mmCIF file of N, CA, C and O in Angstrom:
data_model
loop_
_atom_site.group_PDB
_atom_site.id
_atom_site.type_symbol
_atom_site.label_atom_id
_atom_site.label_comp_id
_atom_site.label_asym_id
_atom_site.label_seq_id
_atom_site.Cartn_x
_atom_site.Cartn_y
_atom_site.Cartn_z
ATOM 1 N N UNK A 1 50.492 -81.444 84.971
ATOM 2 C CA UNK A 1 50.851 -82.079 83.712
ATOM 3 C C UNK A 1 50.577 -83.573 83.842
ATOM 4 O O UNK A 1 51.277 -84.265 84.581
ATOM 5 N N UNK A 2 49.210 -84.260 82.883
ATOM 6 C CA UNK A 2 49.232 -85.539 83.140
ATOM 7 C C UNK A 2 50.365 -86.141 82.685
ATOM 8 O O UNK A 2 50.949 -85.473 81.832
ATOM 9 N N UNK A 3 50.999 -87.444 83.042
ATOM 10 C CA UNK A 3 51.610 -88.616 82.969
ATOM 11 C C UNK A 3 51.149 -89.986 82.503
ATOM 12 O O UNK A 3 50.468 -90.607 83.318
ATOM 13 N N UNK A 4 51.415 -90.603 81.262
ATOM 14 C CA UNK A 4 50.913 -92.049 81.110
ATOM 15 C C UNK A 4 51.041 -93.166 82.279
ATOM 16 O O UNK A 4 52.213 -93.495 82.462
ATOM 17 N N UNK A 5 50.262 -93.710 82.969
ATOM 18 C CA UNK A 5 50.942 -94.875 83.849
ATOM 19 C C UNK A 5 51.431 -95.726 83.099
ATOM 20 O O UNK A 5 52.098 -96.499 83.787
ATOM 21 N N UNK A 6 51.450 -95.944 82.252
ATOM 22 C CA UNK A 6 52.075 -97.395 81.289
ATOM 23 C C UNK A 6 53.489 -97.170 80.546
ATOM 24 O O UNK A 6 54.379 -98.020 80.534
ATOM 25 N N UNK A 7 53.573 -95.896 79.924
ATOM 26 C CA UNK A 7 54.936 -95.793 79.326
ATOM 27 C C UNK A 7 55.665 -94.372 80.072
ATOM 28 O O UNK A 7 56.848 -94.121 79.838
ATOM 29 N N UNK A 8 55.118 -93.785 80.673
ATOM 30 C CA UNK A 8 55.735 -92.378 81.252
ATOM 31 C C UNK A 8 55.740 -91.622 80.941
ATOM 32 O O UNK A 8 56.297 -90.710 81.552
ATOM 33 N N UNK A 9 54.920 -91.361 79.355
ATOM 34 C CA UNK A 9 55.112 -90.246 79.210
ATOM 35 C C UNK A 9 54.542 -88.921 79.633
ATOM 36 O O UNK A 9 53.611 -89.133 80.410
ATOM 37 N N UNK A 10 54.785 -87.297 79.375
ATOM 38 C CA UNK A 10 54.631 -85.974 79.866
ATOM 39 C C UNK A 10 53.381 -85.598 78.788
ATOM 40 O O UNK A 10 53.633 -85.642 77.583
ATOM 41 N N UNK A 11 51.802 -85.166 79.331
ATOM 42 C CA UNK A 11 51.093 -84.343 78.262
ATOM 43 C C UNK A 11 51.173 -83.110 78.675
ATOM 44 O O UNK A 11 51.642 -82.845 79.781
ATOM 45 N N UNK A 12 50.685 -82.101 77.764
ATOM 46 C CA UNK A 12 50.492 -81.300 78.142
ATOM 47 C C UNK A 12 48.764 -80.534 78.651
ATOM 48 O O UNK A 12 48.328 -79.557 79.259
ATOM 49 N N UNK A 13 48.445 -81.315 78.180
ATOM 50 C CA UNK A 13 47.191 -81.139 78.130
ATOM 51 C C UNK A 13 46.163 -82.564 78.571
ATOM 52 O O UNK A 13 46.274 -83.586 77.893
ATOM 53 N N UNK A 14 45.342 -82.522 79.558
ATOM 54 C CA UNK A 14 44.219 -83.789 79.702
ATOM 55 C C UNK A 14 43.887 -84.407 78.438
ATOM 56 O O UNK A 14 44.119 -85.597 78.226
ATOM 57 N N UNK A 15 43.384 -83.686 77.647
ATOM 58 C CA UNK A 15 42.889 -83.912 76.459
ATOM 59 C C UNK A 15 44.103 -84.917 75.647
ATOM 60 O O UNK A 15 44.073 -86.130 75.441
ATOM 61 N N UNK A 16 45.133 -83.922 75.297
ATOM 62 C CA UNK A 16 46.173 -85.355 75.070
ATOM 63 C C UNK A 16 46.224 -86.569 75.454
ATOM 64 O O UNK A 16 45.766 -87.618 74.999
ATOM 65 N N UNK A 17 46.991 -86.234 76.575
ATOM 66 C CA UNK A 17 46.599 -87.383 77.386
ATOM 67 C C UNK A 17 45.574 -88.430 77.311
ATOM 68 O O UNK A 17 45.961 -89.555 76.997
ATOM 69 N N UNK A 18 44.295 -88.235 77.555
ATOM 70 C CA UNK A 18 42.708 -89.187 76.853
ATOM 71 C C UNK A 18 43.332 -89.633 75.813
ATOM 72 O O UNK A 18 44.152 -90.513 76.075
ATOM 73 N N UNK A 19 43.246 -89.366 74.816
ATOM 74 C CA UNK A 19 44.030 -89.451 73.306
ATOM 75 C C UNK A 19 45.230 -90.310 73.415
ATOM 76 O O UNK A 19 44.981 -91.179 72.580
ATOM 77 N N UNK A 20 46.299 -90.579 73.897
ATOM 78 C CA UNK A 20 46.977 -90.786 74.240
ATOM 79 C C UNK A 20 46.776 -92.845 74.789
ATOM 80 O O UNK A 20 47.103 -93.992 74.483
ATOM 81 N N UNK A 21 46.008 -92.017 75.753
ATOM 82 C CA UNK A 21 45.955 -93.394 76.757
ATOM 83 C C UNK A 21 45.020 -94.147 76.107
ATOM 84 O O UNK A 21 45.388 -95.320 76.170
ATOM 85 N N UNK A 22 44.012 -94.046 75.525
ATOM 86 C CA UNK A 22 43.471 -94.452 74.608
ATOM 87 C C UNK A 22 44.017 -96.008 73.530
ATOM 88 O O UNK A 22 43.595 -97.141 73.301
ATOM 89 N N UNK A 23 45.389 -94.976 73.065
ATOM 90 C CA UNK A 23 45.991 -95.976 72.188
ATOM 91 C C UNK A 23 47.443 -96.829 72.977
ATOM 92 O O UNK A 23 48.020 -97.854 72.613
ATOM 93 N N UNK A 24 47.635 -96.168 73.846
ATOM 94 C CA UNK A 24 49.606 -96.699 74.213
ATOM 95 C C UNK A 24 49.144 -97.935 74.259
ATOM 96 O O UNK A 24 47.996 -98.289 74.525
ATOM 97 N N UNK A 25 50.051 -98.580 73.998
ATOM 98 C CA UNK A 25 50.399 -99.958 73.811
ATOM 99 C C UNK A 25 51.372 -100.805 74.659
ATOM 100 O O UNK A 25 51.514 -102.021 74.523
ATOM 101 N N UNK A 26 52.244 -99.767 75.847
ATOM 102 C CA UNK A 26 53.265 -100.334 76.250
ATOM 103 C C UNK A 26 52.910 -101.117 77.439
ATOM 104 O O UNK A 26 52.458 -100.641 78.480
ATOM 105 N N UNK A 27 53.177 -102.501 77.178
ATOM 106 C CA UNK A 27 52.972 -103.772 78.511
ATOM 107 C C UNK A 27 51.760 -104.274 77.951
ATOM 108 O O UNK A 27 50.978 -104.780 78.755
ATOM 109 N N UNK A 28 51.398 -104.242 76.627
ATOM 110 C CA UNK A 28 50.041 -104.923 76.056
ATOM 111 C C UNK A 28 51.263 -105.710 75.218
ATOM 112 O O UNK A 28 52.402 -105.449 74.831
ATOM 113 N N UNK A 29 50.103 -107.098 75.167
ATOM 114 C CA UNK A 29 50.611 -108.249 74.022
ATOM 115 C C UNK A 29 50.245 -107.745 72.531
ATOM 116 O O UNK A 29 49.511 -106.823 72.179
ATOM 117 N N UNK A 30 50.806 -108.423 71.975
ATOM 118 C CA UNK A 30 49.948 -107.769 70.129
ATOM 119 C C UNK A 30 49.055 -108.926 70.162
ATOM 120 O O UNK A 30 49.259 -109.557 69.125
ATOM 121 N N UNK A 31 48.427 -109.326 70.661
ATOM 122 C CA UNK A 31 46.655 -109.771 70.677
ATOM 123 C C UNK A 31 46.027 -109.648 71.985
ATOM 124 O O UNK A 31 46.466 -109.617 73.134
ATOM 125 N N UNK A 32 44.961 -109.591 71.505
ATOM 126 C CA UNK A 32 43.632 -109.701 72.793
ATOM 127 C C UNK A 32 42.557 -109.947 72.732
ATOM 128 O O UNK A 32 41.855 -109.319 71.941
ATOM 129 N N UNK A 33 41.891 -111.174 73.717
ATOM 130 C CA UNK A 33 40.466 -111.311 73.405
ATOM 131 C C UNK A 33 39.635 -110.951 73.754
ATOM 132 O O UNK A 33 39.405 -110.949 74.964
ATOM 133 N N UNK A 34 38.741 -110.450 72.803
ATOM 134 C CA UNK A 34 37.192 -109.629 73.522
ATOM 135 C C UNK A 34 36.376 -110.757 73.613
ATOM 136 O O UNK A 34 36.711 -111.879 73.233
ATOM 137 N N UNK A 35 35.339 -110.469 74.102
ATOM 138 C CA UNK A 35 33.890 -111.246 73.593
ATOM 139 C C UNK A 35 32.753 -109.831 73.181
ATOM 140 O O UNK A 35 32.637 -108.794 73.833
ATOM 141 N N UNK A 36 31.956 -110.240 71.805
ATOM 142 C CA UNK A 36 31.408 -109.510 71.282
ATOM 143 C C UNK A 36 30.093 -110.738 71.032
ATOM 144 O O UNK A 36 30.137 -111.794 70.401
ATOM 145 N N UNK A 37 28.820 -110.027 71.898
ATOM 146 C CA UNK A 37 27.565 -111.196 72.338
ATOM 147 C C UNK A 37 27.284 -112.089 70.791
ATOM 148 O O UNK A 37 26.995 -113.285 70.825
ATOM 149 N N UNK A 38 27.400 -111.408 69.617
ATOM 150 C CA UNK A 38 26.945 -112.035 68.362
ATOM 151 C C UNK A 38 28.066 -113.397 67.663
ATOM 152 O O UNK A 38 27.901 -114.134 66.691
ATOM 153 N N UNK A 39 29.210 -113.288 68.672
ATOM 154 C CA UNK A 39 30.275 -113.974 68.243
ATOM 155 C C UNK A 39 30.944 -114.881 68.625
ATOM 156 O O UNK A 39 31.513 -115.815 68.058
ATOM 157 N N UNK A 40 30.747 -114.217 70.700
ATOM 158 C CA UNK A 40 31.536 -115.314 71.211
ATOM 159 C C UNK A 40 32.740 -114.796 71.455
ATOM 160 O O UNK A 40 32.757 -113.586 71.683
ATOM 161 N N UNK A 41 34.065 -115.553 71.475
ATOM 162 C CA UNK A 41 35.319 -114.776 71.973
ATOM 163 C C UNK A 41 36.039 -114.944 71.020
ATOM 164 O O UNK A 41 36.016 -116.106 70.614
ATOM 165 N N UNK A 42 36.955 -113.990 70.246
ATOM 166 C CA UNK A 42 37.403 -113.537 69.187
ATOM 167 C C UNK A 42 38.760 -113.241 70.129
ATOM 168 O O UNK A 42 38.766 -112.803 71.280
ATOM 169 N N UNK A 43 40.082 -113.667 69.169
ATOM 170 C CA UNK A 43 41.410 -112.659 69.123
ATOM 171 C C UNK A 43 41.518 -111.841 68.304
ATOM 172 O O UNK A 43 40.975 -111.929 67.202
ATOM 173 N N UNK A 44 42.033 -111.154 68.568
ATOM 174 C CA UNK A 44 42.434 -109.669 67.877
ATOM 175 C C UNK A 44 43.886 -109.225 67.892
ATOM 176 O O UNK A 44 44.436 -108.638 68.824
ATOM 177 N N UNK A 45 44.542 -109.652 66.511
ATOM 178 C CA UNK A 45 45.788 -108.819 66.629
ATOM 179 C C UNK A 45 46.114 -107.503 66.289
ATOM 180 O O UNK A 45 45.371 -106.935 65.489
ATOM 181 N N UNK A 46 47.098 -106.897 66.747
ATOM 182 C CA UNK A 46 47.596 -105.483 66.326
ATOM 183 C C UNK A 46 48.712 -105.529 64.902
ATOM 184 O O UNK A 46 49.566 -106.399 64.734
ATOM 185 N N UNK A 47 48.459 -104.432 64.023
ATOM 186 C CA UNK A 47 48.991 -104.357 63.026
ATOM 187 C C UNK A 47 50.239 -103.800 63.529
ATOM 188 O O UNK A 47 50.670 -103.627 64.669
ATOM 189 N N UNK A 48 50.853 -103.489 61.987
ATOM 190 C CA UNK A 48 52.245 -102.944 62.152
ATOM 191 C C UNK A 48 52.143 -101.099 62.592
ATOM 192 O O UNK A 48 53.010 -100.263 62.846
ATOM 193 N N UNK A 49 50.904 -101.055 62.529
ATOM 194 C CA UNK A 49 50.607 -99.361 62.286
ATOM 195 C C UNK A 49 49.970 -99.489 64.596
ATOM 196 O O UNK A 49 49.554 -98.544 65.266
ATOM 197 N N UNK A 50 50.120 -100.542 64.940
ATOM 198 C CA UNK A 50 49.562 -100.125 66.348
ATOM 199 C C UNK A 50 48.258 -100.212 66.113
ATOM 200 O O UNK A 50 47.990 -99.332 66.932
ATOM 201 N N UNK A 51 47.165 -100.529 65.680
ATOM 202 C CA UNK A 51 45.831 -100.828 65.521
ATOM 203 C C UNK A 51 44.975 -101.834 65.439
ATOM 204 O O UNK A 51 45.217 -102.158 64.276
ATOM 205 N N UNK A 52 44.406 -102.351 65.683
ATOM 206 C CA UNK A 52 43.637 -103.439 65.877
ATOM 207 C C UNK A 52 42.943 -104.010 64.415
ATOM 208 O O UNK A 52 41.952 -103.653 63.777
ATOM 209 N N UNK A 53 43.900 -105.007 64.228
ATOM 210 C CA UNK A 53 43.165 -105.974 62.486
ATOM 211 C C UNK A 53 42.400 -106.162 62.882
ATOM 212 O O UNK A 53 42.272 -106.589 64.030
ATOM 213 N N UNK A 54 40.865 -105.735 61.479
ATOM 214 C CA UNK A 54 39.896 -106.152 61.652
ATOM 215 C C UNK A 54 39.800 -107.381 60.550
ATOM 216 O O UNK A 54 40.345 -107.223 59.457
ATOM 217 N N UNK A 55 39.263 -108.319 60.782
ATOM 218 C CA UNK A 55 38.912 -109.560 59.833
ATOM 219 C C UNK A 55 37.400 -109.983 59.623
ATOM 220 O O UNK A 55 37.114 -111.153 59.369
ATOM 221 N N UNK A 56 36.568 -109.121 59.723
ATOM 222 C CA UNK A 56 35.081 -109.456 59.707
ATOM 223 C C UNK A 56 34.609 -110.003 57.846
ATOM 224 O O UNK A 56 33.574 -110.522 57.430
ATOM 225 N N UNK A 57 35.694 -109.657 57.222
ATOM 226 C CA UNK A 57 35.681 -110.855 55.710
ATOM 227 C C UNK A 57 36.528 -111.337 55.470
ATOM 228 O O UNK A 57 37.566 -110.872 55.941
ATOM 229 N N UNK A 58 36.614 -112.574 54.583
ATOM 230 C CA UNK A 58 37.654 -113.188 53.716
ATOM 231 C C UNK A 58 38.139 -112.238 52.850
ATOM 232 O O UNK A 58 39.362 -112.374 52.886
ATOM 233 N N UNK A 59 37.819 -111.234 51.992
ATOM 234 C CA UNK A 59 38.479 -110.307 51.241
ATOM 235 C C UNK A 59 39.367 -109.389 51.775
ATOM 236 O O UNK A 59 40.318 -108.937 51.137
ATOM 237 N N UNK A 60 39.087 -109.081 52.965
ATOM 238 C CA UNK A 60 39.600 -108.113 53.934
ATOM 239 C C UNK A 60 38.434 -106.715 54.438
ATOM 240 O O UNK A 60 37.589 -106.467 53.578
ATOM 241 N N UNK A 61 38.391 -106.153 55.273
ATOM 242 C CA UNK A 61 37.848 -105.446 55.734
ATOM 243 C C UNK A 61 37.928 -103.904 55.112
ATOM 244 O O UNK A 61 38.808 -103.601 54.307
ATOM 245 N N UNK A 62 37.051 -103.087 55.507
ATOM 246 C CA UNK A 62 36.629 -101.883 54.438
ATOM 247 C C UNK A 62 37.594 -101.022 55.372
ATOM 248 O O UNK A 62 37.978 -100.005 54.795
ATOM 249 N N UNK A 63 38.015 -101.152 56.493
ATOM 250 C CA UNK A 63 38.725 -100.148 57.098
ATOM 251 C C UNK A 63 40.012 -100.911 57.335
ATOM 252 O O UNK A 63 40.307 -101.422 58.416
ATOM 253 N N UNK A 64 40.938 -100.955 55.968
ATOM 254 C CA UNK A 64 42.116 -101.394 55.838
ATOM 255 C C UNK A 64 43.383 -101.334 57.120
ATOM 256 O O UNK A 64 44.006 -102.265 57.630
ATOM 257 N N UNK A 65 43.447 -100.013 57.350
ATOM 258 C CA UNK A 65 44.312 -99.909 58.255
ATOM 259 C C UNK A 65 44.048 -100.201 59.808
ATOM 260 O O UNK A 65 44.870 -99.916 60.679
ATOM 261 N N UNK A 66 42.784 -100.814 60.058
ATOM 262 C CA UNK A 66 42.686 -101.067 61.438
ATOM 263 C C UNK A 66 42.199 -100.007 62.114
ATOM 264 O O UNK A 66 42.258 -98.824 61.776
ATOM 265 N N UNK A 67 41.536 -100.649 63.441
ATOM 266 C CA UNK A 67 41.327 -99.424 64.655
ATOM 267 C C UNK A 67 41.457 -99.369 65.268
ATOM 268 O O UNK A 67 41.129 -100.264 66.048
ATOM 269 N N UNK A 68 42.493 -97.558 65.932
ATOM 270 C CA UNK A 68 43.043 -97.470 67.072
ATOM 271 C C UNK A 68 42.604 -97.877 68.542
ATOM 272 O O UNK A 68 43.324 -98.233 69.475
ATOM 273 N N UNK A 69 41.408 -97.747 68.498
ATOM 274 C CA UNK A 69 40.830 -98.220 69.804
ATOM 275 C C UNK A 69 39.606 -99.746 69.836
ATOM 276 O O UNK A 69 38.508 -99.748 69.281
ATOM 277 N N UNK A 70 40.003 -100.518 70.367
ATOM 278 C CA UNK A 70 38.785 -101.826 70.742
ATOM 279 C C UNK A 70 36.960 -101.881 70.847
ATOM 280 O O UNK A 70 36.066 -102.702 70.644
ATOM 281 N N UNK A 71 37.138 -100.058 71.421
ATOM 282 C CA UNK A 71 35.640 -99.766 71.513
ATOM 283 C C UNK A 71 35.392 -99.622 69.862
ATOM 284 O O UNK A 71 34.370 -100.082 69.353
ATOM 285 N N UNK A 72 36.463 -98.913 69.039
ATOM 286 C CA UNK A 72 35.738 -98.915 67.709
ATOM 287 C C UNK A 72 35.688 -100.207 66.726
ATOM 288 O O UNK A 72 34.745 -100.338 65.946
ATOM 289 N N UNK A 73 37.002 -101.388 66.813
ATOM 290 C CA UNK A 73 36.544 -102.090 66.616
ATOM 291 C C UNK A 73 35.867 -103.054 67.210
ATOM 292 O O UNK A 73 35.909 -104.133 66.619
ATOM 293 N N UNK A 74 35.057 -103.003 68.508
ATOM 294 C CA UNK A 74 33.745 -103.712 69.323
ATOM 295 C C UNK A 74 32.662 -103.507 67.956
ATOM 296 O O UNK A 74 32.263 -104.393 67.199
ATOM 297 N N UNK A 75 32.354 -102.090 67.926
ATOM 298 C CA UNK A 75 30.813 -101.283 67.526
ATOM 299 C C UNK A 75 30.980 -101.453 65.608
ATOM 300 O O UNK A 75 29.935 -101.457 64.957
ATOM 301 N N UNK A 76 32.053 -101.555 65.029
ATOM 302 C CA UNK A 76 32.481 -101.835 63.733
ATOM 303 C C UNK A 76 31.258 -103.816 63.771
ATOM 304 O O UNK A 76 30.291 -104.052 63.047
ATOM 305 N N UNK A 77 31.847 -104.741 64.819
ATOM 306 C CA UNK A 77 31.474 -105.675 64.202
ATOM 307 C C UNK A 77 30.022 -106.324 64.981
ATOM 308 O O UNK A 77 29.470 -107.401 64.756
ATOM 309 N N UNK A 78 29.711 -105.437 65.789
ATOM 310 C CA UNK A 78 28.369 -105.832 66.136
ATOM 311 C C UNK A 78 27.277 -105.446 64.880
ATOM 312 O O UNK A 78 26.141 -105.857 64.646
ATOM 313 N N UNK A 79 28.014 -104.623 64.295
ATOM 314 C CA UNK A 79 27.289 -104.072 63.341
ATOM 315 C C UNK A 79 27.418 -105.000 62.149
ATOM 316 O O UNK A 79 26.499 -104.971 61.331
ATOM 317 N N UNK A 80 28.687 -106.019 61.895
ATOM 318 C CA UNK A 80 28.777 -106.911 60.361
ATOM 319 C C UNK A 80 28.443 -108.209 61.126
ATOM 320 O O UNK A 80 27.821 -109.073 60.507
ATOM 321 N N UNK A 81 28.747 -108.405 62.239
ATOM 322 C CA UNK A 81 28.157 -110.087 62.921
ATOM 323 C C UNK A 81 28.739 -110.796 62.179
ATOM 324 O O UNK A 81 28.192 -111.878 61.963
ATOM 325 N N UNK A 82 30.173 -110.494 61.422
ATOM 326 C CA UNK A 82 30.824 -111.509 61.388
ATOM 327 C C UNK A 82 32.427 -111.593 61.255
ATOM 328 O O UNK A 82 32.884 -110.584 60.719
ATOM 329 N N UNK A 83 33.532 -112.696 61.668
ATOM 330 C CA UNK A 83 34.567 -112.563 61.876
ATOM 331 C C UNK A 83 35.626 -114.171 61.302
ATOM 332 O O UNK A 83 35.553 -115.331 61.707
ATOM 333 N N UNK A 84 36.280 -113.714 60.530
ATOM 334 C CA UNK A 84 36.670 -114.866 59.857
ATOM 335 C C UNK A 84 37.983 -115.486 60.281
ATOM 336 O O UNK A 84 39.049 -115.055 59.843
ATOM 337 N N UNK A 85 37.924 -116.320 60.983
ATOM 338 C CA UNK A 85 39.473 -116.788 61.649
ATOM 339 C C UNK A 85 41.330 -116.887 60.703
ATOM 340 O O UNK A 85 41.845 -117.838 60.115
ATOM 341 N N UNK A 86 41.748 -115.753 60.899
ATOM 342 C CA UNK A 86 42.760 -115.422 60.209
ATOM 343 C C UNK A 86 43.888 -116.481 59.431
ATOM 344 O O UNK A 86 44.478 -116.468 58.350
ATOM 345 N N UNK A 87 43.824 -117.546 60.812
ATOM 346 C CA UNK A 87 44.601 -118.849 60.637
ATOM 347 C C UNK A 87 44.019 -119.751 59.880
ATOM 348 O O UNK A 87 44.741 -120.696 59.560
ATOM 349 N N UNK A 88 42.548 -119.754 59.356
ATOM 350 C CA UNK A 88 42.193 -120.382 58.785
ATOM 351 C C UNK A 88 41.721 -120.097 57.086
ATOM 352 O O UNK A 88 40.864 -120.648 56.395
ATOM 353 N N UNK A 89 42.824 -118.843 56.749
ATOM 354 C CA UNK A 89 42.952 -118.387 55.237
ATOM 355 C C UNK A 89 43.832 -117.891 54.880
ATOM 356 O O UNK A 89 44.296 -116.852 55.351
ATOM 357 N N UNK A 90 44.376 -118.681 53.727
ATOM 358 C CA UNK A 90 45.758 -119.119 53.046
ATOM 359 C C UNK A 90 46.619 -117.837 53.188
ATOM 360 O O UNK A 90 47.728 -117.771 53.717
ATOM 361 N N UNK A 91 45.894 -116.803 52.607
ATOM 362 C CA UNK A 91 46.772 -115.463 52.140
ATOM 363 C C UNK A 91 46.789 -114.639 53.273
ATOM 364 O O UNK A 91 47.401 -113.614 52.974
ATOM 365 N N UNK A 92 46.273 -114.598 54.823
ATOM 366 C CA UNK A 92 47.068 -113.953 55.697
ATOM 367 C C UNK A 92 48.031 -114.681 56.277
ATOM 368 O O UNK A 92 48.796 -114.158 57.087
#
């Protein structure tokens, strides 16, 4: 039966588990910086839902609720090449 190293928890299954470890969050900050080559080094905070805000517009982003994993939002913004600094617009 795998075990999370980070929060403890019991899967029942590997597959869970992957899934699992994937997203836990426990002993992570709610930000983190990647570097993404088109951009440079970007923070990234986590929403209220556990997911990674994406900010690649001033209007807000097409995938509202964020993404669970970093690899998806990595491959989300290599693809828009662009990222709008959160602190620097009024309404977030």
């Amino acid at each position: 039966m795998p075990t999370c190293g980070k929060c403890k928890l019991d899967f029942n299954t590997c597959k869970e588990y992957s899934k699992h470890q994937k997203r836990c969050i426990v002993g992570l900050s709610d930000s983190v910086t990647i570097t993404i080559p088109e951009l440079g080094q970007i923070t990234v905070q986590m929403n209220e839902q556990n997911n990674y805000q994406c900010h690649c517009t001033v209007g807000g982003c097409s995938k509202e609720g964020g993404f669970s994993t970093l690899e998806g939002l990595k491959k989300h913004l290599r693809k828009r090449k662009t990222w709008v600094n959160p602190s620097n617009v009024s309404h977030w």
